Amino acid sequence: MATTALVTGATAGLGAEFARQLAAAKHDLVLVARDETRLAATAGDLLDAHGVQVETLSADLATDEGQDAVAARLGDPERPVDLLVNNAGIGTYQPFGTADWELEARQLDVNVRAVLHLSHAAVRAMTARGSGRVLNVSSVAGFVPRSGNATYSASKAWVTMFSEALALQLAGTGVTVTAVCPGFTHTEFHERASADMSGVPARMWLEAADVVREGLADAVAGKPVSVPSKRYKALVGVSQTLPRPILREIMRRRGM
Ligand SMILES: NC(=O)c1ccc[n+]([C@@H]2O[C@H](COP(=O)([O-])OP(=O)(O)OC[C@H]3O[C@@H](n4cnc5c(N)ncnc54)[C@H](OP(=O)(O)O)[C@@H]3O)[C@@H](O)[C@H]2O)c1
């Protein structure tokens, strides 16, 4: 039986790759993003390449209206969604206090409030059916305090902790929750934030296809937290064992 996956931020970067790999595995899709032209083009490409059913839903997840529209789709009993991928997210890469208040608030609305709202709608519908998966795209930034990127780090710490706690609550219900925590990945993310990434060594960059492959496999395995790639698993592992003052000092020296 075909299953349906709803992917937010499905027109670029990791979201587009989630959509591609899920379509290749013959899942029907609901694609969510703001840009309608890009949504239609992405849907057309996936339909041509994989012959799955693809719906599009244009919504700004920073707004109540956009979140309500996607939550309503997730709660529709006639068209069940088996996998929710909360992928859309934004970063500002501006020291706190220098970016406009609206941008800081928008970052939390997309990275946190939308994840909360859509997870709520999905978990209600999935627990009622006794099956389903939620995959929340978090970040390794949620494990460490990133000077100059405080709102983003905190938003992703929330996503990881929320996912892990929810996974505990839902154990035995047939519904799983997984936080996928990538490191630096080649997408449009940093360009959108006008961030200068020239100081990040080449070895620290991941490819979206690898992150998504490992993230999906960990979600299918029901793991609550997934850190794609050996190098980031090692870094996160070490960061979790360091005394907090030492970790803070390392992050202070490193800057953003
Ligand atoms: N790239 C990295 O290095 C990296 C590392 C760790 C974690 N992540 C996380 O990975 C996730 C995906 O990021 P990415 O790197 O793939 O970014 P990306 O290439 O910039 O793609 C972002 C996607 O989200 C959509 N989007 C942005 N704002 C939205 C809004 N308000 N409402 C609805 N859709 C919105 C965009 O489409 P529209 O503009 O058309 O809406 C686009 O489809 C994010 O949660 C990010 O925090 C990224």
PDB file of C-alpha atoms and ligand atoms in Angstrom:
ATOM      1  CA  MET A   1       0.000   0.000   0.000  1.00  0.00           C
ATOM      2  CA  ALA A   2       1.341   3.433  -0.901  1.00  0.00           C
ATOM      3  CA  THR A   3       2.139   5.682   2.020  1.00  0.00           C
ATOM      4  CA  THR A   4       2.086   9.455   2.051  1.00  0.00           C
ATOM      5  CA  ALA A   5       4.825  11.748   3.352  1.00  0.00           C
ATOM      6  CA  LEU A   6       4.408  15.494   3.964  1.00  0.00           C
ATOM      7  CA  VAL A   7       7.689  17.428   3.687  1.00  0.00           C
ATOM      8  CA  THR A   8       8.020  21.086   4.692  1.00  0.00           C
ATOM      9  CA  GLY A   9      10.622  23.213   2.916  1.00  0.00           C
ATOM     10  CA  ALA A  10      10.498  20.685   0.080  1.00  0.00           C
ATOM     11  CA  THR A  11      11.706  22.898  -2.774  1.00  0.00           C
ATOM     12  CA  ALA A  12      15.383  23.300  -1.865  1.00  0.00           C
ATOM     13  CA  GLY A  13      18.286  21.741   0.003  1.00  0.00           C
ATOM     14  CA  LEU A  14      17.528  18.945   2.446  1.00  0.00           C
ATOM     15  CA  GLY A  15      13.751  19.142   1.958  1.00  0.00           C
ATOM     16  CA  ALA A  16      14.027  18.668  -1.819  1.00  0.00           C
ATOM     17  CA  GLU A  17      16.342  15.712  -1.189  1.00  0.00           C
ATOM     18  CA  PHE A  18      13.888  14.181   1.317  1.00  0.00           C
ATOM     19  CA  ALA A  19      11.185  14.534  -1.334  1.00  0.00           C
ATOM     20  CA  ARG A  20      13.421  12.924  -4.014  1.00  0.00           C
ATOM     21  CA  GLN A  21      14.454   9.935  -1.881  1.00  0.00           C
ATOM     22  CA  LEU A  22      10.903   9.364  -0.612  1.00  0.00           C
ATOM     23  CA  ALA A  23       9.487   9.556  -4.147  1.00  0.00           C
ATOM     24  CA  ALA A  24      12.160   7.123  -5.352  1.00  0.00           C
ATOM     25  CA  ALA A  25      10.964   4.742  -2.611  1.00  0.00           C
ATOM     26  CA  LYS A  26       7.414   5.143  -4.042  1.00  0.00           C
ATOM     27  CA  HIS A  27       5.873   7.251  -1.305  1.00  0.00           C
ATOM     28  CA  ASP A  28       3.196   9.737  -2.385  1.00  0.00           C
ATOM     29  CA  LEU A  29       4.042  13.271  -1.329  1.00  0.00           C
ATOM     30  CA  VAL A  30       2.615  16.514  -0.015  1.00  0.00           C
ATOM     31  CA  LEU A  31       5.158  19.283  -0.605  1.00  0.00           C
ATOM     32  CA  VAL A  32       5.057  22.462   1.490  1.00  0.00           C
ATOM     33  CA  ALA A  33       6.945  25.744   0.898  1.00  0.00           C
ATOM     34  CA  ARG A  34       6.058  29.378   0.080  1.00  0.00           C
ATOM     35  CA  ASP A  35       7.125  29.735  -3.562  1.00  0.00           C
ATOM     36  CA  GLU A  36       4.283  28.315  -5.680  1.00  0.00           C
ATOM     37  CA  THR A  37       6.226  28.299  -8.943  1.00  0.00           C
ATOM     38  CA  ARG A  38       9.047  26.308  -7.407  1.00  0.00           C
ATOM     39  CA  LEU A  39       6.584  23.948  -5.706  1.00  0.00           C
ATOM     40  CA  ALA A  40       4.883  23.207  -9.035  1.00  0.00           C
ATOM     41  CA  ALA A  41       8.244  22.624 -10.771  1.00  0.00           C
ATOM     42  CA  THR A  42       9.448  20.291  -7.982  1.00  0.00           C
ATOM     43  CA  ALA A  43       6.170  18.352  -8.052  1.00  0.00           C
ATOM     44  CA  GLY A  44       6.359  18.015 -11.860  1.00  0.00           C
ATOM     45  CA  ASP A  45       9.940  16.706 -11.717  1.00  0.00           C
ATOM     46  CA  LEU A  46       9.072  14.102  -9.059  1.00  0.00           C
ATOM     47  CA  LEU A  47       5.963  12.969 -10.910  1.00  0.00           C
ATOM     48  CA  ASP A  48       7.944  12.564 -14.162  1.00  0.00           C
ATOM     49  CA  ALA A  49      10.850  10.761 -12.488  1.00  0.00           C
ATOM     50  CA  HIS A  50       9.000   8.459 -10.100  1.00  0.00           C
ATOM     51  CA  GLY A  51       5.291   8.352 -11.075  1.00  0.00           C
ATOM     52  CA  VAL A  52       4.072   9.006  -7.513  1.00  0.00           C
ATOM     53  CA  GLN A  53       1.191  11.294  -6.554  1.00  0.00           C
ATOM     54  CA  VAL A  54       2.417  14.739  -5.556  1.00  0.00           C
ATOM     55  CA  GLU A  55       0.277  17.442  -3.941  1.00  0.00           C
ATOM     56  CA  THR A  56       1.555  20.943  -3.269  1.00  0.00           C
ATOM     57  CA  LEU A  57       0.561  23.232  -0.438  1.00  0.00           C
ATOM     58  CA  SER A  58       1.854  26.792  -0.478  1.00  0.00           C
ATOM     59  CA  ALA A  59       2.142  28.055   3.084  1.00  0.00           C
ATOM     60  CA  ASP A  60       4.293  30.473   5.049  1.00  0.00           C
ATOM     61  CA  LEU A  61       5.109  28.505   8.211  1.00  0.00           C
ATOM     62  CA  ALA A  62       6.036  31.699  10.052  1.00  0.00           C
ATOM     63  CA  THR A  63       2.326  32.600  10.106  1.00  0.00           C
ATOM     64  CA  ASP A  64      -0.677  31.160  11.971  1.00  0.00           C
ATOM     65  CA  GLU A  65      -2.557  30.973   8.674  1.00  0.00           C
ATOM     66  CA  GLY A  66       0.184  28.914   7.007  1.00  0.00           C
ATOM     67  CA  GLN A  67       0.579  26.588   9.981  1.00  0.00           C
ATOM     68  CA  ASP A  68      -3.212  26.119  10.249  1.00  0.00           C
ATOM     69  CA  ALA A  69      -3.437  25.104   6.579  1.00  0.00           C
ATOM     70  CA  VAL A  70      -0.728  22.446   6.922  1.00  0.00           C
ATOM     71  CA  ALA A  71      -2.095  21.225  10.284  1.00  0.00           C
ATOM     72  CA  ALA A  72      -5.532  20.814   8.669  1.00  0.00           C
ATOM     73  CA  ARG A  73      -3.997  18.700   5.890  1.00  0.00           C
ATOM     74  CA  LEU A  74      -2.193  16.533   8.472  1.00  0.00           C
ATOM     75  CA  GLY A  75      -5.440  16.028  10.395  1.00  0.00           C
ATOM     76  CA  ASP A  76      -7.589  15.126   7.358  1.00  0.00           C
ATOM     77  CA  PRO A  77      -8.925  11.620   8.139  1.00  0.00           C
ATOM     78  CA  GLU A  78      -9.736  10.984   4.451  1.00  0.00           C
ATOM     79  CA  ARG A  79      -6.116  11.515   3.336  1.00  0.00           C
ATOM     80  CA  PRO A  80      -3.815  10.160   6.060  1.00  0.00           C
ATOM     81  CA  VAL A  81      -0.199  11.301   6.218  1.00  0.00           C
ATOM     82  CA  ASP A  82       2.110   8.476   7.355  1.00  0.00           C
ATOM     83  CA  LEU A  83       5.337  10.470   7.641  1.00  0.00           C
ATOM     84  CA  LEU A  84       5.718  14.135   8.590  1.00  0.00           C
ATOM     85  CA  VAL A  85       9.114  15.672   7.803  1.00  0.00           C
ATOM     86  CA  ASN A  86       9.381  18.998   9.665  1.00  0.00           C
ATOM     87  CA  ASN A  87      12.306  20.255   7.617  1.00  0.00           C
ATOM     88  CA  ALA A  88      11.714  23.971   6.883  1.00  0.00           C
ATOM     89  CA  GLY A  89      13.996  26.158   8.955  1.00  0.00           C
ATOM     90  CA  ILE A  90      15.883  29.447   8.755  1.00  0.00           C
ATOM     91  CA  GLY A  91      19.026  30.944  10.284  1.00  0.00           C
ATOM     92  CA  THR A  92      19.971  34.596  10.652  1.00  0.00           C
ATOM     93  CA  TYR A  93      23.736  34.384  11.324  1.00  0.00           C
ATOM     94  CA  GLN A  94      23.535  37.833  12.922  1.00  0.00           C
ATOM     95  CA  PRO A  95      24.645  38.543  16.504  1.00  0.00           C
ATOM     96  CA  PHE A  96      21.632  38.864  18.772  1.00  0.00           C
ATOM     97  CA  GLY A  97      20.483  42.467  19.022  1.00  0.00           C
ATOM     98  CA  THR A  98      21.775  43.425  15.556  1.00  0.00           C
ATOM     99  CA  ALA A  99      19.060  41.709  13.525  1.00  0.00           C
ATOM    100  CA  ASP A 100      15.546  43.195  13.566  1.00  0.00           C
ATOM    101  CA  TRP A 101      13.184  41.824  16.185  1.00  0.00           C
ATOM    102  CA  GLU A 102      10.852  40.598  13.410  1.00  0.00           C
ATOM    103  CA  LEU A 103      13.611  38.391  11.982  1.00  0.00           C
ATOM    104  CA  GLU A 104      14.421  36.857  15.389  1.00  0.00           C
ATOM    105  CA  ALA A 105      10.722  36.174  16.010  1.00  0.00           C
ATOM    106  CA  ARG A 106      10.298  34.750  12.530  1.00  0.00           C
ATOM    107  CA  GLN A 107      13.189  32.354  13.150  1.00  0.00           C
ATOM    108  CA  LEU A 108      11.447  30.932  16.217  1.00  0.00           C
ATOM    109  CA  ASP A 109       8.078  30.842  14.426  1.00  0.00           C
ATOM    110  CA  VAL A 110       9.482  28.657  11.599  1.00  0.00           C
ATOM    111  CA  ASN A 111      12.064  26.614  13.543  1.00  0.00           C
ATOM    112  CA  VAL A 112      10.036  26.013  16.723  1.00  0.00           C
ATOM    113  CA  ARG A 113       6.389  27.088  16.623  1.00  0.00           C
ATOM    114  CA  ALA A 114       5.661  25.448  13.262  1.00  0.00           C
ATOM    115  CA  VAL A 115       7.375  22.213  14.378  1.00  0.00           C
ATOM    116  CA  LEU A 116       5.269  22.238  17.563  1.00  0.00           C
ATOM    117  CA  HIS A 117       2.030  22.959  15.711  1.00  0.00           C
ATOM    118  CA  LEU A 118       2.516  20.424  12.896  1.00  0.00           C
ATOM    119  CA  SER A 119       3.778  17.724  15.272  1.00  0.00           C
ATOM    120  CA  HIS A 120       0.653  18.261  17.374  1.00  0.00           C
ATOM    121  CA  ALA A 121      -1.629  17.756  14.372  1.00  0.00           C
ATOM    122  CA  ALA A 122       0.343  14.754  13.115  1.00  0.00           C
ATOM    123  CA  VAL A 123       0.688  12.985  16.476  1.00  0.00           C
ATOM    124  CA  ARG A 124      -3.060  13.312  17.122  1.00  0.00           C
ATOM    125  CA  ALA A 125      -3.928  11.725  13.783  1.00  0.00           C
ATOM    126  CA  MET A 126      -1.160   9.096  13.931  1.00  0.00           C
ATOM    127  CA  THR A 127      -1.832   7.919  17.493  1.00  0.00           C
ATOM    128  CA  ALA A 128      -5.535   7.586  16.623  1.00  0.00           C
ATOM    129  CA  ARG A 129      -4.499   5.250  13.756  1.00  0.00           C
ATOM    130  CA  GLY A 130      -1.774   3.534  15.806  1.00  0.00           C
ATOM    131  CA  SER A 131       0.981   4.200  13.265  1.00  0.00           C
ATOM    132  CA  GLY A 132       3.129   6.945  11.800  1.00  0.00           C
ATOM    133  CA  ARG A 133       6.491   8.706  11.901  1.00  0.00           C
ATOM    134  CA  VAL A 134       7.583  12.261  12.613  1.00  0.00           C
ATOM    135  CA  LEU A 135      11.062  13.328  11.473  1.00  0.00           C
ATOM    136  CA  ASN A 136      12.162  16.733  12.759  1.00  0.00           C
ATOM    137  CA  VAL A 137      15.200  18.285  11.109  1.00  0.00           C
ATOM    138  CA  SER A 138      17.271  19.791  13.916  1.00  0.00           C
ATOM    139  CA  SER A 139      21.008  20.582  13.840  1.00  0.00           C
ATOM    140  CA  VAL A 140      24.296  19.852  15.603  1.00  0.00           C
ATOM    141  CA  ALA A 141      24.032  23.557  16.516  1.00  0.00           C
ATOM    142  CA  GLY A 142      21.482  22.483  19.126  1.00  0.00           C
ATOM    143  CA  PHE A 143      24.157  20.613  21.115  1.00  0.00           C
ATOM    144  CA  VAL A 144      26.508  23.582  21.609  1.00  0.00           C
ATOM    145  CA  PRO A 145      26.121  27.286  22.489  1.00  0.00           C
ATOM    146  CA  ARG A 146      26.974  29.128  19.271  1.00  0.00           C
ATOM    147  CA  SER A 147      28.096  32.659  19.937  1.00  0.00           C
ATOM    148  CA  GLY A 148      26.591  34.983  17.331  1.00  0.00           C
ATOM    149  CA  ASN A 149      23.879  32.471  16.495  1.00  0.00           C
ATOM    150  CA  ALA A 150      22.090  32.209  19.839  1.00  0.00           C
ATOM    151  CA  THR A 151      18.503  32.069  18.589  1.00  0.00           C
ATOM    152  CA  TYR A 152      19.294  29.380  16.025  1.00  0.00           C
ATOM    153  CA  SER A 153      21.226  27.183  18.519  1.00  0.00           C
ATOM    154  CA  ALA A 154      18.440  27.515  21.070  1.00  0.00           C
ATOM    155  CA  SER A 155      15.736  26.781  18.487  1.00  0.00           C
ATOM    156  CA  LYS A 156      17.487  23.548  17.458  1.00  0.00           C
ATOM    157  CA  ALA A 157      18.155  22.542  21.089  1.00  0.00           C
ATOM    158  CA  TRP A 158      14.390  22.804  21.508  1.00  0.00           C
ATOM    159  CA  VAL A 159      13.719  20.657  18.418  1.00  0.00           C
ATOM    160  CA  THR A 160      16.080  17.894  19.583  1.00  0.00           C
ATOM    161  CA  MET A 161      14.817  17.821  23.187  1.00  0.00           C
ATOM    162  CA  PHE A 162      11.173  18.020  22.093  1.00  0.00           C
ATOM    163  CA  SER A 163      11.656  15.111  19.669  1.00  0.00           C
ATOM    164  CA  GLU A 164      13.529  12.964  22.182  1.00  0.00           C
ATOM    165  CA  ALA A 165      10.944  13.562  24.926  1.00  0.00           C
ATOM    166  CA  LEU A 166       8.040  12.958  22.558  1.00  0.00           C
ATOM    167  CA  ALA A 167       9.655   9.722  21.369  1.00  0.00           C
ATOM    168  CA  LEU A 168       9.674   8.545  24.990  1.00  0.00           C
ATOM    169  CA  GLN A 169       6.017   9.451  25.451  1.00  0.00           C
ATOM    170  CA  LEU A 170       4.991   7.660  22.262  1.00  0.00           C
ATOM    171  CA  ALA A 171       6.943   4.430  22.850  1.00  0.00           C
ATOM    172  CA  GLY A 172       4.633   1.501  22.205  1.00  0.00           C
ATOM    173  CA  THR A 173       1.973   3.545  20.359  1.00  0.00           C
ATOM    174  CA  GLY A 174       3.184   2.672  16.848  1.00  0.00           C
ATOM    175  CA  VAL A 175       4.254   6.297  16.300  1.00  0.00           C
ATOM    176  CA  THR A 176       7.970   7.196  16.254  1.00  0.00           C
ATOM    177  CA  VAL A 177       9.708  10.567  16.465  1.00  0.00           C
ATOM    178  CA  THR A 178      13.266  11.250  15.276  1.00  0.00           C
ATOM    179  CA  ALA A 179      15.368  14.414  15.437  1.00  0.00           C
ATOM    180  CA  VAL A 180      17.861  14.448  12.558  1.00  0.00           C
ATOM    181  CA  CYS A 181      20.800  16.714  13.468  1.00  0.00           C
ATOM    182  CA  PRO A 182      23.017  17.541  10.465  1.00  0.00           C
ATOM    183  CA  GLY A 183      26.257  19.495  10.509  1.00  0.00           C
ATOM    184  CA  PHE A 184      27.149  21.985   7.742  1.00  0.00           C
ATOM    185  CA  THR A 185      25.451  20.770   4.571  1.00  0.00           C
ATOM    186  CA  HIS A 186      25.608  22.154   1.024  1.00  0.00           C
ATOM    187  CA  THR A 187      22.143  23.729   0.457  1.00  0.00           C
ATOM    188  CA  GLU A 188      20.758  27.255  -0.028  1.00  0.00           C
ATOM    189  CA  PHE A 189      20.594  27.804   3.740  1.00  0.00           C
ATOM    190  CA  HIS A 190      23.728  29.914   4.274  1.00  0.00           C
ATOM    191  CA  GLU A 191      23.235  31.901   1.086  1.00  0.00           C
ATOM    192  CA  ARG A 192      19.718  32.822   2.218  1.00  0.00           C
ATOM    193  CA  ALA A 193      21.194  34.048   5.514  1.00  0.00           C
ATOM    194  CA  SER A 194      23.975  35.945   3.662  1.00  0.00           C
ATOM    195  CA  ALA A 195      26.421  34.092   5.919  1.00  0.00           C
ATOM    196  CA  ASP A 196      30.146  34.072   5.171  1.00  0.00           C
ATOM    197  CA  MET A 197      31.089  30.392   5.421  1.00  0.00           C
ATOM    198  CA  SER A 198      34.613  30.758   3.990  1.00  0.00           C
ATOM    199  CA  GLY A 199      36.123  29.833   7.386  1.00  0.00           C
ATOM    200  CA  VAL A 200      34.486  26.404   7.459  1.00  0.00           C
ATOM    201  CA  PRO A 201      36.969  23.746   6.281  1.00  0.00           C
ATOM    202  CA  ALA A 202      35.929  21.605   3.301  1.00  0.00           C
ATOM    203  CA  ARG A 203      36.056  18.421   5.394  1.00  0.00           C
ATOM    204  CA  MET A 204      33.239  19.745   7.603  1.00  0.00           C
ATOM    205  CA  TRP A 205      30.726  19.973   4.746  1.00  0.00           C
ATOM    206  CA  LEU A 206      28.172  17.208   4.151  1.00  0.00           C
ATOM    207  CA  GLU A 207      26.112  16.404   1.056  1.00  0.00           C
ATOM    208  CA  ALA A 208      22.307  16.568   1.363  1.00  0.00           C
ATOM    209  CA  ALA A 209      21.889  13.109  -0.206  1.00  0.00           C
ATOM    210  CA  ASP A 210      24.035  11.479   2.527  1.00  0.00           C
ATOM    211  CA  VAL A 211      22.336  13.365   5.376  1.00  0.00           C
ATOM    212  CA  VAL A 212      18.872  12.432   4.124  1.00  0.00           C
ATOM    213  CA  ARG A 213      19.765   8.777   3.489  1.00  0.00           C
ATOM    214  CA  GLU A 214      21.096   8.337   7.018  1.00  0.00           C
ATOM    215  CA  GLY A 215      18.306  10.405   8.589  1.00  0.00           C
ATOM    216  CA  LEU A 216      15.566   8.390   6.882  1.00  0.00           C
ATOM    217  CA  ALA A 217      17.231   5.084   7.827  1.00  0.00           C
ATOM    218  CA  ASP A 218      17.433   6.190  11.476  1.00  0.00           C
ATOM    219  CA  ALA A 219      13.772   7.284  11.405  1.00  0.00           C
ATOM    220  CA  VAL A 220      12.728   3.910   9.986  1.00  0.00           C
ATOM    221  CA  ALA A 221      14.801   2.251  12.748  1.00  0.00           C
ATOM    222  CA  GLY A 222      12.852   4.344  15.289  1.00  0.00           C
ATOM    223  CA  LYS A 223      15.949   6.122  16.678  1.00  0.00           C
ATOM    224  CA  PRO A 224      15.005   9.249  18.668  1.00  0.00           C
ATOM    225  CA  VAL A 225      18.148  11.188  17.647  1.00  0.00           C
ATOM    226  CA  SER A 226      20.172  10.877  14.448  1.00  0.00           C
ATOM    227  CA  VAL A 227      23.495  12.629  13.826  1.00  0.00           C
ATOM    228  CA  PRO A 228      24.486  11.869  10.218  1.00  0.00           C
ATOM    229  CA  SER A 229      28.164  11.093   9.403  1.00  0.00           C
ATOM    230  CA  LYS A 230      30.929   9.606  11.543  1.00  0.00           C
ATOM    231  CA  ARG A 231      32.763  12.907  11.931  1.00  0.00           C
ATOM    232  CA  TYR A 232      29.750  14.770  13.387  1.00  0.00           C
ATOM    233  CA  LYS A 233      28.801  11.780  15.569  1.00  0.00           C
ATOM    234  CA  ALA A 234      32.303  11.971  17.047  1.00  0.00           C
ATOM    235  CA  LEU A 235      32.183  15.751  17.535  1.00  0.00           C
ATOM    236  CA  VAL A 236      28.757  15.670  19.167  1.00  0.00           C
ATOM    237  CA  GLY A 237      29.817  12.721  21.336  1.00  0.00           C
ATOM    238  CA  VAL A 238      32.862  14.628  22.603  1.00  0.00           C
ATOM    239  CA  SER A 239      30.870  17.851  23.126  1.00  0.00           C
ATOM    240  CA  GLN A 240      28.450  15.971  25.379  1.00  0.00           C
ATOM    241  CA  THR A 241      31.236  14.695  27.635  1.00  0.00           C
ATOM    242  CA  LEU A 242      33.088  18.009  28.092  1.00  0.00           C
ATOM    243  CA  PRO A 243      32.513  20.045  31.232  1.00  0.00           C
ATOM    244  CA  ARG A 244      30.252  22.963  30.258  1.00  0.00           C
ATOM    245  CA  PRO A 245      32.821  25.724  31.056  1.00  0.00           C
ATOM    246  CA  ILE A 246      35.351  24.055  28.712  1.00  0.00           C
ATOM    247  CA  LEU A 247      32.755  23.680  25.958  1.00  0.00           C
ATOM    248  CA  ARG A 248      31.808  27.360  26.371  1.00  0.00           C
ATOM    249  CA  GLU A 249      35.469  28.390  26.127  1.00  0.00           C
ATOM    250  CA  ILE A 250      35.940  26.352  22.927  1.00  0.00           C
ATOM    251  CA  MET A 251      32.824  27.894  21.417  1.00  0.00           C
ATOM    252  CA  ARG A 252      33.901  31.409  22.510  1.00  0.00           C
ATOM    253  CA  ARG A 253      37.252  31.024  20.724  1.00  0.00           C
ATOM    254  CA  ARG A 254      35.615  29.552  17.657  1.00  0.00           C
ATOM    255  CA  GLY A 255      33.158  32.446  17.214  1.00  0.00           C
ATOM    256  CA  MET A 256      29.978  31.867  15.159  1.00  0.00           C
TER     257      MET A 256
HETATM  258  N1  LIG B   1      22.289  23.493   5.505  1.00  0.00           N
HETATM  259  C1  LIG B   1      22.857  23.267   6.691  1.00  0.00           C
HETATM  260  O1  LIG B   1      24.103  23.413   6.865  1.00  0.00           O
HETATM  261  C2  LIG B   1      22.004  22.792   7.825  1.00  0.00           C
HETATM  262  C3  LIG B   1      22.658  22.226   8.939  1.00  0.00           C
HETATM  263  C4  LIG B   1      21.906  21.760  10.004  1.00  0.00           C
HETATM  264  C5  LIG B   1      20.538  21.858   9.960  1.00  0.00           C
HETATM  265  N2  LIG B   1      19.905  22.408   8.874  1.00  0.00           N
HETATM  266  C6  LIG B   1      18.441  22.489   8.894  1.00  0.00           C
HETATM  267  O2  LIG B   1      17.943  21.812   7.752  1.00  0.00           O
HETATM  268  C7  LIG B   1      16.644  22.316   7.425  1.00  0.00           C
HETATM  269  C8  LIG B   1      16.561  22.571   5.932  1.00  0.00           C
HETATM  270  O3  LIG B   1      17.510  23.573   5.615  1.00  0.00           O
HETATM  271  P1  LIG B   1      18.243  23.665   4.208  1.00  0.00           P
HETATM  272  O4  LIG B   1      19.677  23.800   4.512  1.00  0.00           O
HETATM  273  O5  LIG B   1      17.777  22.613   3.293  1.00  0.00           O
HETATM  274  O6  LIG B   1      17.701  25.116   3.735  1.00  0.00           O
HETATM  275  P2  LIG B   1      17.365  25.730   2.276  1.00  0.00           P
HETATM  276  O7  LIG B   1      18.190  25.087   1.222  1.00  0.00           O
HETATM  277  O8  LIG B   1      17.468  27.199   2.485  1.00  0.00           O
HETATM  278  O9  LIG B   1      15.819  25.329   2.029  1.00  0.00           O
HETATM  279  C9  LIG B   1      14.824  25.863   2.863  1.00  0.00           C
HETATM  280  C10 LIG B   1      13.447  25.366   2.431  1.00  0.00           C
HETATM  281  O10 LIG B   1      12.492  25.814   3.409  1.00  0.00           O
HETATM  282  C11 LIG B   1      11.481  26.586   2.769  1.00  0.00           C
HETATM  283  N3  LIG B   1      11.083  27.657   3.696  1.00  0.00           N
HETATM  284  C12 LIG B   1      11.857  28.647   4.196  1.00  0.00           C
HETATM  285  N4  LIG B   1      11.115  29.472   4.970  1.00  0.00           N
HETATM  286  C13 LIG B   1       9.850  28.976   4.958  1.00  0.00           C
HETATM  287  C14 LIG B   1       8.628  29.414   5.542  1.00  0.00           C
HETATM  288  N5  LIG B   1       8.548  30.517   6.272  1.00  0.00           N
HETATM  289  N6  LIG B   1       7.516  28.677   5.312  1.00  0.00           N
HETATM  290  C15 LIG B   1       7.573  27.553   4.538  1.00  0.00           C
HETATM  291  N7  LIG B   1       8.695  27.114   3.963  1.00  0.00           N
HETATM  292  C16 LIG B   1       9.832  27.817   4.166  1.00  0.00           C
HETATM  293  C17 LIG B   1      12.121  27.094   1.478  1.00  0.00           C
HETATM  294  O11 LIG B   1      11.176  27.337   0.439  1.00  0.00           O
HETATM  295  P3  LIG B   1      10.453  28.787   0.232  1.00  0.00           P
HETATM  296  O12 LIG B   1      11.522  29.824   0.322  1.00  0.00           O
HETATM  297  O13 LIG B   1       9.762  28.704  -1.086  1.00  0.00           O
HETATM  298  O14 LIG B   1       9.438  28.885   1.345  1.00  0.00           O
HETATM  299  C18 LIG B   1      12.988  25.897   1.095  1.00  0.00           C
HETATM  300  O15 LIG B   1      12.196  24.929   0.457  1.00  0.00           O
HETATM  301  C19 LIG B   1      16.439  23.540   8.311  1.00  0.00           C
HETATM  302  O16 LIG B   1      15.614  23.199   9.413  1.00  0.00           O
HETATM  303  C20 LIG B   1      17.842  23.872   8.790  1.00  0.00           C
HETATM  304  O17 LIG B   1      17.834  24.556  10.040  1.00  0.00           O
HETATM  305  C21 LIG B   1      20.612  22.878   7.816  1.00  0.00           C
END
